[in-house]
Amino acid sequence: MSAQLSPIVSEFETDEQAASYDRRFRAKVLEAMNSTKP
């Protein structure tokens, strides 16, 4: 189990939540970069 992250340093309660958000965010950015929309 991972330790709780400090709310001053991170908006996420756990490392798993932070990693999950990071994966979703990176996928969304990559999708936008590959888009042909203006």
PDBQT receptor file of N, H, CA, C and O in Angstrom, charges set to zero:
ATOM      1  N   MET A   1       0.849  -1.168   0.000  1.00  0.00    +0.000 N 
ATOM      2  CA  MET A   1       0.000   0.000   0.000  1.00  0.00    +0.000 C 
ATOM      3  C   MET A   1       0.896   1.232   0.000  1.00  0.00    +0.000 C 
ATOM      4  O   MET A   1       1.958   1.222   0.622  1.00  0.00    +0.000 OA
ATOM      5  N   SER A   2       0.482   2.294  -0.690  1.00  0.00    +0.000 N 
ATOM      6  H   SER A   2      -0.381   2.302  -1.196  1.00  0.00    +0.000 HD
ATOM      7  CA  SER A   2       1.343   3.472  -0.755  1.00  0.00    +0.000 C 
ATOM      8  C   SER A   2       1.011   4.456   0.357  1.00  0.00    +0.000 C 
ATOM      9  O   SER A   2      -0.093   4.462   0.902  1.00  0.00    +0.000 OA
ATOM     10  N   ALA A   3       1.969   5.265   0.669  1.00  0.00    +0.000 N 
ATOM     11  H   ALA A   3       2.866   5.261   0.227  1.00  0.00    +0.000 HD
ATOM     12  CA  ALA A   3       1.794   6.276   1.719  1.00  0.00    +0.000 C 
ATOM     13  C   ALA A   3       0.937   7.416   1.203  1.00  0.00    +0.000 C 
ATOM     14  O   ALA A   3       0.865   7.667   0.000  1.00  0.00    +0.000 OA
ATOM     15  N   GLN A   4       0.293   8.097   2.127  1.00  0.00    +0.000 N 
ATOM     16  H   GLN A   4       0.351   7.893   3.104  1.00  0.00    +0.000 HD
ATOM     17  CA  GLN A   4      -0.507   9.261   1.760  1.00  0.00    +0.000 C 
ATOM     18  C   GLN A   4       0.417  10.387   1.333  1.00  0.00    +0.000 C 
ATOM     19  O   GLN A   4       1.470  10.604   1.931  1.00  0.00    +0.000 OA
ATOM     20  N   LEU A   5       0.013  11.098   0.296  1.00  0.00    +0.000 N 
ATOM     21  H   LEU A   5      -0.843  10.921  -0.190  1.00  0.00    +0.000 HD
ATOM     22  CA  LEU A   5       0.791  12.231  -0.174  1.00  0.00    +0.000 C 
ATOM     23  C   LEU A   5       0.346  13.490   0.551  1.00  0.00    +0.000 C 
ATOM     24  O   LEU A   5      -0.816  13.612   0.936  1.00  0.00    +0.000 OA
ATOM     25  N   SER A   6       1.251  14.407   0.735  1.00  0.00    +0.000 N 
ATOM     26  H   SER A   6       2.196  14.308   0.422  1.00  0.00    +0.000 HD
ATOM     27  CA  SER A   6       0.935  15.668   1.407  1.00  0.00    +0.000 C 
ATOM     28  C   SER A   6       0.033  16.521   0.518  1.00  0.00    +0.000 C 
ATOM     29  O   SER A   6       0.344  16.703  -0.659  1.00  0.00    +0.000 OA
ATOM     30  N   PRO A   7      -1.078  17.052   1.044  1.00  0.00    +0.000 N 
ATOM     31  CA  PRO A   7      -1.963  17.893   0.234  1.00  0.00    +0.000 C 
ATOM     32  C   PRO A   7      -1.283  19.193  -0.189  1.00  0.00    +0.000 C 
ATOM     33  O   PRO A   7      -1.721  19.842  -1.139  1.00  0.00    +0.000 OA
ATOM     34  N   ILE A   8      -0.226  19.572   0.505  1.00  0.00    +0.000 N 
ATOM     35  H   ILE A   8       0.129  19.046   1.277  1.00  0.00    +0.000 HD
ATOM     36  CA  ILE A   8       0.512  20.780   0.135  1.00  0.00    +0.000 C 
ATOM     37  C   ILE A   8       1.323  20.524  -1.135  1.00  0.00    +0.000 C 
ATOM     38  O   ILE A   8       1.515  21.427  -1.950  1.00  0.00    +0.000 OA
ATOM     39  N   VAL A   9       1.793  19.296  -1.294  1.00  0.00    +0.000 N 
ATOM     40  H   VAL A   9       1.638  18.563  -0.632  1.00  0.00    +0.000 HD
ATOM     41  CA  VAL A   9       2.647  18.939  -2.416  1.00  0.00    +0.000 C 
ATOM     42  C   VAL A   9       1.835  18.360  -3.572  1.00  0.00    +0.000 C 
ATOM     43  O   VAL A   9       2.161  18.612  -4.731  1.00  0.00    +0.000 OA
ATOM     44  N   SER A  10       0.786  17.591  -3.285  1.00  0.00    +0.000 N 
ATOM     45  H   SER A  10       0.521  17.386  -2.343  1.00  0.00    +0.000 HD
ATOM     46  CA  SER A  10       0.033  16.881  -4.309  1.00  0.00    +0.000 C 
ATOM     47  C   SER A  10      -1.467  17.011  -4.085  1.00  0.00    +0.000 C 
ATOM     48  O   SER A  10      -1.936  17.021  -2.947  1.00  0.00    +0.000 OA
ATOM     49  N   GLU A  11      -2.217  17.111  -5.188  1.00  0.00    +0.000 N 
ATOM     50  H   GLU A  11      -1.836  17.103  -6.113  1.00  0.00    +0.000 HD
ATOM     51  CA  GLU A  11      -3.670  17.166  -5.072  1.00  0.00    +0.000 C 
ATOM     52  C   GLU A  11      -4.285  15.768  -4.977  1.00  0.00    +0.000 C 
ATOM     53  O   GLU A  11      -5.497  15.638  -4.811  1.00  0.00    +0.000 OA
ATOM     54  N   PHE A  12      -3.459  14.724  -5.082  1.00  0.00    +0.000 N 
ATOM     55  H   PHE A  12      -2.474  14.829  -5.217  1.00  0.00    +0.000 HD
ATOM     56  CA  PHE A  12      -3.931  13.348  -5.036  1.00  0.00    +0.000 C 
ATOM     57  C   PHE A  12      -3.608  12.720  -3.690  1.00  0.00    +0.000 C 
ATOM     58  O   PHE A  12      -2.608  13.056  -3.056  1.00  0.00    +0.000 OA
ATOM     59  N   GLU A  13      -4.469  11.801  -3.265  1.00  0.00    +0.000 N 
ATOM     60  H   GLU A  13      -5.281  11.528  -3.780  1.00  0.00    +0.000 HD
ATOM     61  CA  GLU A  13      -4.271  11.142  -1.973  1.00  0.00    +0.000 C 
ATOM     62  C   GLU A  13      -3.203  10.064  -2.027  1.00  0.00    +0.000 C 
ATOM     63  O   GLU A  13      -2.501   9.835  -1.042  1.00  0.00    +0.000 OA
ATOM     64  N   THR A  14      -3.071   9.391  -3.181  1.00  0.00    +0.000 N 
ATOM     65  H   THR A  14      -3.641   9.577  -3.982  1.00  0.00    +0.000 HD
ATOM     66  CA  THR A  14      -2.115   8.288  -3.281  1.00  0.00    +0.000 C 
ATOM     67  C   THR A  14      -1.299   8.394  -4.564  1.00  0.00    +0.000 C 
ATOM     68  O   THR A  14      -1.664   9.111  -5.496  1.00  0.00    +0.000 OA
ATOM     69  N   ASP A  15      -0.187   7.662  -4.590  1.00  0.00    +0.000 N 
ATOM     70  H   ASP A  15       0.109   7.079  -3.834  1.00  0.00    +0.000 HD
ATOM     71  CA  ASP A  15       0.640   7.598  -5.799  1.00  0.00    +0.000 C 
ATOM     72  C   ASP A  15      -0.146   6.984  -6.952  1.00  0.00    +0.000 C 
ATOM     73  O   ASP A  15       0.023   7.391  -8.102  1.00  0.00    +0.000 OA
ATOM     74  N   GLU A  16      -1.009   6.003  -6.653  1.00  0.00    +0.000 N 
ATOM     75  H   GLU A  16      -1.146   5.673  -5.719  1.00  0.00    +0.000 HD
ATOM     76  CA  GLU A  16      -1.792   5.350  -7.697  1.00  0.00    +0.000 C 
ATOM     77  C   GLU A  16      -2.737   6.341  -8.375  1.00  0.00    +0.000 C 
ATOM     78  O   GLU A  16      -2.886   6.317  -9.597  1.00  0.00    +0.000 OA
ATOM     79  N   GLN A  17      -3.374   7.210  -7.592  1.00  0.00    +0.000 N 
ATOM     80  H   GLN A  17      -3.254   7.229  -6.599  1.00  0.00    +0.000 HD
ATOM     81  CA  GLN A  17      -4.269   8.216  -8.162  1.00  0.00    +0.000 C 
ATOM     82  C   GLN A  17      -3.488   9.188  -9.041  1.00  0.00    +0.000 C 
ATOM     83  O   GLN A  17      -3.950   9.563 -10.119  1.00  0.00    +0.000 OA
ATOM     84  N   ALA A  18      -2.325   9.588  -8.590  1.00  0.00    +0.000 N 
ATOM     85  H   ALA A  18      -1.950   9.283  -7.714  1.00  0.00    +0.000 HD
ATOM     86  CA  ALA A  18      -1.495  10.510  -9.366  1.00  0.00    +0.000 C 
ATOM     87  C   ALA A  18      -1.052   9.858 -10.676  1.00  0.00    +0.000 C 
ATOM     88  O   ALA A  18      -1.077  10.500 -11.726  1.00  0.00    +0.000 OA
ATOM     89  N   ALA A  19      -0.651   8.600 -10.622  1.00  0.00    +0.000 N 
ATOM     90  H   ALA A  19      -0.631   8.079  -9.769  1.00  0.00    +0.000 HD
ATOM     91  CA  ALA A  19      -0.207   7.889 -11.819  1.00  0.00    +0.000 C 
ATOM     92  C   ALA A  19      -1.361   7.685 -12.792  1.00  0.00    +0.000 C 
ATOM     93  O   ALA A  19      -1.180   7.811 -14.003  1.00  0.00    +0.000 OA
ATOM     94  N   SER A  20      -2.541   7.372 -12.274  1.00  0.00    +0.000 N 
ATOM     95  H   SER A  20      -2.688   7.270 -11.290  1.00  0.00    +0.000 HD
ATOM     96  CA  SER A  20      -3.714   7.181 -13.119  1.00  0.00    +0.000 C 
ATOM     97  C   SER A  20      -4.071   8.475 -13.843  1.00  0.00    +0.000 C 
ATOM     98  O   SER A  20      -4.349   8.463 -15.042  1.00  0.00    +0.000 OA
ATOM     99  N   TYR A  21      -4.064   9.584 -13.120  1.00  0.00    +0.000 N 
ATOM    100  H   TYR A  21      -3.838   9.594 -12.146  1.00  0.00    +0.000 HD
ATOM    101  CA  TYR A  21      -4.351  10.882 -13.730  1.00  0.00    +0.000 C 
ATOM    102  C   TYR A  21      -3.303  11.202 -14.793  1.00  0.00    +0.000 C 
ATOM    103  O   TYR A  21      -3.641  11.683 -15.874  1.00  0.00    +0.000 OA
ATOM    104  N   ASP A  22      -2.038  10.937 -14.491  1.00  0.00    +0.000 N 
ATOM    105  H   ASP A  22      -1.763  10.546 -13.612  1.00  0.00    +0.000 HD
ATOM    106  CA  ASP A  22      -0.955  11.224 -15.426  1.00  0.00    +0.000 C 
ATOM    107  C   ASP A  22      -1.143  10.449 -16.725  1.00  0.00    +0.000 C 
ATOM    108  O   ASP A  22      -0.943  11.000 -17.808  1.00  0.00    +0.000 OA
ATOM    109  N   ARG A  23      -1.527   9.166 -16.628  1.00  0.00    +0.000 N 
ATOM    110  H   ARG A  23      -1.689   8.719 -15.749  1.00  0.00    +0.000 HD
ATOM    111  CA  ARG A  23      -1.755   8.356 -17.834  1.00  0.00    +0.000 C 
ATOM    112  C   ARG A  23      -2.898   8.920 -18.663  1.00  0.00    +0.000 C 
ATOM    113  O   ARG A  23      -2.784   9.038 -19.883  1.00  0.00    +0.000 OA
ATOM    114  N   ARG A  24      -4.013   9.273 -18.000  1.00  0.00    +0.000 N 
ATOM    115  H   ARG A  24      -4.107   9.178 -17.009  1.00  0.00    +0.000 HD
ATOM    116  CA  ARG A  24      -5.158   9.836 -18.730  1.00  0.00    +0.000 C 
ATOM    117  C   ARG A  24      -4.794  11.165 -19.380  1.00  0.00    +0.000 C 
ATOM    118  O   ARG A  24      -5.147  11.412 -20.533  1.00  0.00    +0.000 OA
ATOM    119  N   PHE A  25      -4.086  12.021 -18.642  1.00  0.00    +0.000 N 
ATOM    120  H   PHE A  25      -3.799  11.820 -17.705  1.00  0.00    +0.000 HD
ATOM    121  CA  PHE A  25      -3.709  13.328 -19.155  1.00  0.00    +0.000 C 
ATOM    122  C   PHE A  25      -2.784  13.197 -20.366  1.00  0.00    +0.000 C 
ATOM    123  O   PHE A  25      -2.979  13.876 -21.374  1.00  0.00    +0.000 OA
ATOM    124  N   ARG A  26      -1.777  12.322 -20.267  1.00  0.00    +0.000 N 
ATOM    125  H   ARG A  26      -1.619  11.771 -19.448  1.00  0.00    +0.000 HD
ATOM    126  CA  ARG A  26      -0.839  12.139 -21.371  1.00  0.00    +0.000 C 
ATOM    127  C   ARG A  26      -1.548  11.585 -22.607  1.00  0.00    +0.000 C 
ATOM    128  O   ARG A  26      -1.230  11.983 -23.727  1.00  0.00    +0.000 OA
ATOM    129  N   ALA A  27      -2.509  10.670 -22.417  1.00  0.00    +0.000 N 
ATOM    130  H   ALA A  27      -2.768  10.347 -21.507  1.00  0.00    +0.000 HD
ATOM    131  CA  ALA A  27      -3.263  10.118 -23.543  1.00  0.00    +0.000 C 
ATOM    132  C   ALA A  27      -4.094  11.211 -24.207  1.00  0.00    +0.000 C 
ATOM    133  O   ALA A  27      -4.180  11.269 -25.434  1.00  0.00    +0.000 OA
ATOM    134  N   LYS A  28      -4.705  12.075 -23.404  1.00  0.00    +0.000 N 
ATOM    135  H   LYS A  28      -4.636  12.029 -22.408  1.00  0.00    +0.000 HD
ATOM    136  CA  LYS A  28      -5.519  13.164 -23.945  1.00  0.00    +0.000 C 
ATOM    137  C   LYS A  28      -4.651  14.163 -24.721  1.00  0.00    +0.000 C 
ATOM    138  O   LYS A  28      -5.051  14.636 -25.785  1.00  0.00    +0.000 OA
ATOM    139  N   VAL A  29      -3.478  14.479 -24.198  1.00  0.00    +0.000 N 
ATOM    140  H   VAL A  29      -3.153  14.094 -23.334  1.00  0.00    +0.000 HD
ATOM    141  CA  VAL A  29      -2.565  15.397 -24.887  1.00  0.00    +0.000 C 
ATOM    142  C   VAL A  29      -2.098  14.783 -26.202  1.00  0.00    +0.000 C 
ATOM    143  O   VAL A  29      -2.074  15.465 -27.227  1.00  0.00    +0.000 OA
ATOM    144  N   LEU A  30      -1.728  13.513 -26.186  1.00  0.00    +0.000 N 
ATOM    145  H   LEU A  30      -1.747  12.959 -25.354  1.00  0.00    +0.000 HD
ATOM    146  CA  LEU A  30      -1.282  12.839 -27.398  1.00  0.00    +0.000 C 
ATOM    147  C   LEU A  30      -2.394  12.822 -28.443  1.00  0.00    +0.000 C 
ATOM    148  O   LEU A  30      -2.141  13.058 -29.625  1.00  0.00    +0.000 OA
ATOM    149  N   GLU A  31      -3.619  12.545 -28.010  1.00  0.00    +0.000 N 
ATOM    150  H   GLU A  31      -3.823  12.354 -27.050  1.00  0.00    +0.000 HD
ATOM    151  CA  GLU A  31      -4.764  12.551 -28.918  1.00  0.00    +0.000 C 
ATOM    152  C   GLU A  31      -4.939  13.934 -29.541  1.00  0.00    +0.000 C 
ATOM    153  O   GLU A  31      -5.185  14.043 -30.742  1.00  0.00    +0.000 OA
ATOM    154  N   ALA A  32      -4.818  14.980 -28.746  1.00  0.00    +0.000 N 
ATOM    155  H   ALA A  32      -4.619  14.891 -27.770  1.00  0.00    +0.000 HD
ATOM    156  CA  ALA A  32      -4.965  16.347 -29.251  1.00  0.00    +0.000 C 
ATOM    157  C   ALA A  32      -3.843  16.690 -30.233  1.00  0.00    +0.000 C 
ATOM    158  O   ALA A  32      -4.080  17.352 -31.244  1.00  0.00    +0.000 OA
ATOM    159  N   MET A  33      -2.639  16.246 -29.938  1.00  0.00    +0.000 N 
ATOM    160  H   MET A  33      -2.447  15.708 -29.117  1.00  0.00    +0.000 HD
ATOM    161  CA  MET A  33      -1.511  16.533 -30.830  1.00  0.00    +0.000 C 
ATOM    162  C   MET A  33      -1.666  15.829 -32.172  1.00  0.00    +0.000 C 
ATOM    163  O   MET A  33      -1.214  16.341 -33.197  1.00  0.00    +0.000 OA
ATOM    164  N   ASN A  34      -2.293  14.670 -32.176  1.00  0.00    +0.000 N 
ATOM    165  H   ASN A  34      -2.659  14.254 -31.344  1.00  0.00    +0.000 HD
ATOM    166  CA  ASN A  34      -2.481  13.906 -33.407  1.00  0.00    +0.000 C 
ATOM    167  C   ASN A  34      -3.745  14.301 -34.157  1.00  0.00    +0.000 C 
ATOM    168  O   ASN A  34      -3.979  13.824 -35.268  1.00  0.00    +0.000 OA
ATOM    169  N   SER A  35      -4.551  15.153 -33.574  1.00  0.00    +0.000 N 
ATOM    170  H   SER A  35      -4.362  15.540 -32.672  1.00  0.00    +0.000 HD
ATOM    171  CA  SER A  35      -5.807  15.569 -34.183  1.00  0.00    +0.000 C 
ATOM    172  C   SER A  35      -5.558  16.522 -35.350  1.00  0.00    +0.000 C 
ATOM    173  O   SER A  35      -4.593  17.285 -35.350  1.00  0.00    +0.000 OA
ATOM    174  N   THR A  36      -6.434  16.464 -36.332  1.00  0.00    +0.000 N 
ATOM    175  H   THR A  36      -7.218  15.844 -36.333  1.00  0.00    +0.000 HD
ATOM    176  CA  THR A  36      -6.346  17.393 -37.462  1.00  0.00    +0.000 C 
ATOM    177  C   THR A  36      -7.246  18.606 -37.262  1.00  0.00    +0.000 C 
ATOM    178  O   THR A  36      -7.294  19.486 -38.120  1.00  0.00    +0.000 OA
ATOM    179  N   LYS A  37      -7.951  18.662 -36.150  1.00  0.00    +0.000 N 
ATOM    180  H   LYS A  37      -7.912  17.946 -35.453  1.00  0.00    +0.000 HD
ATOM    181  CA  LYS A  37      -8.816  19.804 -35.851  1.00  0.00    +0.000 C 
ATOM    182  C   LYS A  37      -7.966  21.031 -35.545  1.00  0.00    +0.000 C 
ATOM    183  O   LYS A  37      -6.869  20.914 -35.001  1.00  0.00    +0.000 OA
ATOM    184  N   PRO A  38      -8.479  22.213 -35.898  1.00  0.00    +0.000 N 
ATOM    185  CA  PRO A  38      -7.726  23.439 -35.604  1.00  0.00    +0.000 C 
ATOM    186  C   PRO A  38      -7.653  23.730 -34.116  1.00  0.00    +0.000 C 
ATOM    187  O   PRO A  38      -7.054  24.726 -33.710  1.00  0.00    +0.000 OA
TER     188      PRO A  38
